[in-house]
mmCIF file of C-alpha atoms in Angstrom:
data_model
loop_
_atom_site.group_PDB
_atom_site.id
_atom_site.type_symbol
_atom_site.label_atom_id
_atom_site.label_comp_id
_atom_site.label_asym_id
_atom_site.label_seq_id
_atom_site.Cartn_x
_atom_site.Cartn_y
_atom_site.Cartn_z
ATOM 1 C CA UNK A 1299 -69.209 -2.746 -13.868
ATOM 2 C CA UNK A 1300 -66.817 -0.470 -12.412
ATOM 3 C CA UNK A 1301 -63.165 -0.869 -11.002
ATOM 4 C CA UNK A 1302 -63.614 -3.003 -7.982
ATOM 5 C CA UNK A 1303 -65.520 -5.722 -10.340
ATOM 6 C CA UNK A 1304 -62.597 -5.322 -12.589
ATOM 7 C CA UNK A 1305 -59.836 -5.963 -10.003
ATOM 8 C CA UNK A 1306 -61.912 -8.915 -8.393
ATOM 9 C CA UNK A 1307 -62.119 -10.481 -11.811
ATOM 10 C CA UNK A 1308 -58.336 -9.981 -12.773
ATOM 11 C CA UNK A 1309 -57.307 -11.800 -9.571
ATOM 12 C CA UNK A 1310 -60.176 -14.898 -10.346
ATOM 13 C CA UNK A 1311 -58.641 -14.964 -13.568
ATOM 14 C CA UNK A 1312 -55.709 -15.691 -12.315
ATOM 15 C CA UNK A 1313 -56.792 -18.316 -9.866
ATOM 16 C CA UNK A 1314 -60.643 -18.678 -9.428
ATOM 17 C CA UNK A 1315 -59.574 -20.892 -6.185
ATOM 18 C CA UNK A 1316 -58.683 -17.296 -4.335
ATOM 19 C CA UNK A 1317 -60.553 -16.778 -1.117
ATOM 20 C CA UNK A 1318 -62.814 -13.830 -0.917
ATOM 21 C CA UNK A 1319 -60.894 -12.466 2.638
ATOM 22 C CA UNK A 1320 -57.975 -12.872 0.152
ATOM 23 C CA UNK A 1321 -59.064 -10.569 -2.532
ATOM 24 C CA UNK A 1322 -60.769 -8.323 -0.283
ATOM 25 C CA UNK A 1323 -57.230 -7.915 1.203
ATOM 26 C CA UNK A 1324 -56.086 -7.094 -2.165
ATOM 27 C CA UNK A 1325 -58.340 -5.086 -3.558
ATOM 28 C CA UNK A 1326 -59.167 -2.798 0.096
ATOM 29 C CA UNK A 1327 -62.406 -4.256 0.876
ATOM 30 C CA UNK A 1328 -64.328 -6.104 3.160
ATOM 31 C CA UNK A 1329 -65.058 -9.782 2.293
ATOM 32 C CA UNK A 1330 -68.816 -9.047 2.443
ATOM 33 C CA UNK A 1331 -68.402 -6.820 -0.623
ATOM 34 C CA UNK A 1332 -66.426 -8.987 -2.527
ATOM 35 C CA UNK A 1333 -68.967 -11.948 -2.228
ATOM 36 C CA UNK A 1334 -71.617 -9.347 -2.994
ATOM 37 C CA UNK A 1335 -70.113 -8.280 -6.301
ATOM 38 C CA UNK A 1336 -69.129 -11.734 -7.689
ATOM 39 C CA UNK A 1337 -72.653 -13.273 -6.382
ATOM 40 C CA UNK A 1338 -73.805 -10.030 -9.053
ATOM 41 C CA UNK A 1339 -71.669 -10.900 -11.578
ATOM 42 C CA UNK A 1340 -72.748 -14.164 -11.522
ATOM 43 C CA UNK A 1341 -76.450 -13.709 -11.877
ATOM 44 C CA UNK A 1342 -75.575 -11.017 -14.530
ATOM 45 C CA UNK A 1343 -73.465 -13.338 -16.681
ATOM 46 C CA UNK A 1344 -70.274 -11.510 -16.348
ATOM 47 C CA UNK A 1345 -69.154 -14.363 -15.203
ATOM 48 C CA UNK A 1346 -70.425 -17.114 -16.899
ATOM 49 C CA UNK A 1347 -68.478 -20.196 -15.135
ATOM 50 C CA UNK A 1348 -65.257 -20.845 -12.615
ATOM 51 C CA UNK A 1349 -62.599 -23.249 -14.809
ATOM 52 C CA UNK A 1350 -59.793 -25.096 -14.469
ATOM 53 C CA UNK A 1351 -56.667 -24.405 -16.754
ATOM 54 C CA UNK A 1352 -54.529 -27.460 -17.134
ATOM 55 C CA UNK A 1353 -50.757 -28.479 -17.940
ATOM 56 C CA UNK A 1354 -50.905 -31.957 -18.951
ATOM 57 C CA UNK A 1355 -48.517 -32.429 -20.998
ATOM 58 C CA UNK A 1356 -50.924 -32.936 -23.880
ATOM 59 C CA UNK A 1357 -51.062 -32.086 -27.220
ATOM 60 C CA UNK A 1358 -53.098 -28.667 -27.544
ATOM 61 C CA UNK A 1359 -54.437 -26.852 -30.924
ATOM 62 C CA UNK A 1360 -56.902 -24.408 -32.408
ATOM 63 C CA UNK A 1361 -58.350 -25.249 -35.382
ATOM 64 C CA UNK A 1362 -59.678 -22.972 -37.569
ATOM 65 C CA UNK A 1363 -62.997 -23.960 -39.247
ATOM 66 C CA UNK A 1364 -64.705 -22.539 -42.322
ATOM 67 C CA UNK A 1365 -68.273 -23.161 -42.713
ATOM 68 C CA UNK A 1366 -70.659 -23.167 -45.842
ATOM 69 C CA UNK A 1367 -72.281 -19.450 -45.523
ATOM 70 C CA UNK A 1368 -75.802 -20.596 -44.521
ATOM 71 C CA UNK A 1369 -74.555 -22.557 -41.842
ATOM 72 C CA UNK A 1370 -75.757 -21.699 -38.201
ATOM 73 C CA UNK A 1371 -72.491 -21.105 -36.132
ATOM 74 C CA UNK A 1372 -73.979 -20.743 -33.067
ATOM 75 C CA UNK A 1373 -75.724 -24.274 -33.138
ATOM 76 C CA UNK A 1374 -72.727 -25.911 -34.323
ATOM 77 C CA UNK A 1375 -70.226 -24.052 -31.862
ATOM 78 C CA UNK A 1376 -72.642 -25.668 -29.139
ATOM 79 C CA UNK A 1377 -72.570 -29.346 -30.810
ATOM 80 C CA UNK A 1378 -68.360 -29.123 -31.062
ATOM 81 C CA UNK A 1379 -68.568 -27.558 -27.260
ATOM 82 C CA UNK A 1380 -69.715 -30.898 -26.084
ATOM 83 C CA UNK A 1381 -66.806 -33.097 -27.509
ATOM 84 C CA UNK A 1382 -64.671 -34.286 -24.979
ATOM 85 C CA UNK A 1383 -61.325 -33.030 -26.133
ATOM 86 C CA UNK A 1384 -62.659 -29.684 -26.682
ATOM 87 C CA UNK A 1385 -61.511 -26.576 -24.284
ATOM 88 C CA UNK A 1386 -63.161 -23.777 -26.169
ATOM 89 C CA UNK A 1387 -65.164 -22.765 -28.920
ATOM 90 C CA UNK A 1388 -64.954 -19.404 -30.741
ATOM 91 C CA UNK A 1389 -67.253 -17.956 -33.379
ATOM 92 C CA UNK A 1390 -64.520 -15.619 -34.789
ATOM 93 C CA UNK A 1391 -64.669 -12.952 -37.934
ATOM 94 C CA UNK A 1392 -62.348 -13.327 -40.719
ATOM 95 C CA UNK A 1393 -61.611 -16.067 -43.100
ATOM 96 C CA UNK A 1394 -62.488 -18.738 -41.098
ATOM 97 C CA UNK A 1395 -65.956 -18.995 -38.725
ATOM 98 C CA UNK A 1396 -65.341 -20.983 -36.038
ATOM 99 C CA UNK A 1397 -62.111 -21.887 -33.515
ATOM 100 C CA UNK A 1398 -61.564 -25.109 -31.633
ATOM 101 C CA UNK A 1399 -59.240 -24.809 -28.937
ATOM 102 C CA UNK A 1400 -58.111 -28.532 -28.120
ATOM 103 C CA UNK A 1401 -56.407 -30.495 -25.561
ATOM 104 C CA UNK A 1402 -55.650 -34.266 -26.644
ATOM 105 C CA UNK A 1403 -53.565 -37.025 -25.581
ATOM 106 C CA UNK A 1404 -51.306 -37.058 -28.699
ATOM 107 C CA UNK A 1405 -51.003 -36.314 -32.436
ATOM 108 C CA UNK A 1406 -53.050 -39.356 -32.887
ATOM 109 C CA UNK A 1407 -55.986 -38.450 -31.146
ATOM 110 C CA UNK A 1408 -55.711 -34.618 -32.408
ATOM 111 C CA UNK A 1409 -55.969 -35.864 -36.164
ATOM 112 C CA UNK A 1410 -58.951 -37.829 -35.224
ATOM 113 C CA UNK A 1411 -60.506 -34.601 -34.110
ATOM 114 C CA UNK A 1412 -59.731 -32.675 -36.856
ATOM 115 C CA UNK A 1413 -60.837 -35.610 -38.905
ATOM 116 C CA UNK A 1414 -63.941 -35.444 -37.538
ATOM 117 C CA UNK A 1415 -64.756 -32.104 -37.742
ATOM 118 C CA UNK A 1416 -63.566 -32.253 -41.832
ATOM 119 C CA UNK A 1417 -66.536 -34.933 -42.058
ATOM 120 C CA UNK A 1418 -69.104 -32.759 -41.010
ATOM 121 C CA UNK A 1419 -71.370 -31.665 -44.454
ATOM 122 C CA UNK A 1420 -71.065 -27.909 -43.196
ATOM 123 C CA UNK A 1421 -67.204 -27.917 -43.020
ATOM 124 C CA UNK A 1422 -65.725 -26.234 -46.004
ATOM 125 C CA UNK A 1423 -62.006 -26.562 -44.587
ATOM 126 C CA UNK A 1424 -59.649 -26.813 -41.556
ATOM 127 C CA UNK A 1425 -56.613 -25.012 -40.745
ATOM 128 C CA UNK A 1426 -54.804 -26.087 -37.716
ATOM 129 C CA UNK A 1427 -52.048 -24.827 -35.247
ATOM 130 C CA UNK A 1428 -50.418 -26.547 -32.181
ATOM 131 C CA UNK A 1429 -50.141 -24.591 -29.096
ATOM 132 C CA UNK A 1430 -46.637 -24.299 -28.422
ATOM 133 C CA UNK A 1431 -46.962 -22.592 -25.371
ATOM 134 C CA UNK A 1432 -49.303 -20.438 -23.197
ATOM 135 C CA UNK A 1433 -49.402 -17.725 -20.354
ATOM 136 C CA UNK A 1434 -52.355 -16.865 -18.090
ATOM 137 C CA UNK A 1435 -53.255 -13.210 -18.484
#
């Protein structure tokens, strides 16, 4: 990866939407090239998927999980990927294993999530925090 792939994947960051005669503007390419190198990336798994970033309104959270110490994180972080109100999932060092990053309707349905994470037999113990706010980088 070198500088070009670096500027073409700030400005996706910042809106995956952006045409690729757009960035090439931006970055002082041709279109061809830009296309090229994110086709690459693709296949490489730089990029691993295009997203959308939402403002609903909605109540949003990471919670912090700590998992018995023979646990598999990996498999788990996959299982918790697949629930519905689930952005992310992070397999993080320090005192907790995993992070759940969370977008739910209301208190309501984020204590039911948390909930049902704490009845999972691996769980040791939770620690959640809203999301007060959040900028794009």
């Amino acid at each position: 990866m070198d500088s070009l792939d670096r500027e073409i994947l700030a400005i996706l960051r910042r809106d995956s939407r952006t045409p690729y005669t757009e960035i090439a503007d931006e970055v002082g390419t041709s279109e061809g090239t830009v296309r090229n190198r994110v086709d690459r990336m693709l296949e490489e798994g730089v990029i691993e998927r295009f997203t959308v970033a939402t403002r609903t309104g909605n109540v949003k959270a990471m919670i912090e999980i700590d998992v018995a110490v023979d646990v598999d994180t990996t498999t788990m972080s996959g299982d918790m990927a697949d629930w519905s109100e689930v952005d992310f999932v992070w397999q993080v060092s320090g005192e907790e294993d995993i992070v759940v990053v969370a977008d739910t309707t209301d208190t309501d349905a984020l204590n039911a999530l948390i909930t049902r994470a704490r009845e999972l037999d691996e769980v040791v113990s939770t620690k959640t925090r809203l999301i007060l706010d959040e900028r794009l980088g």
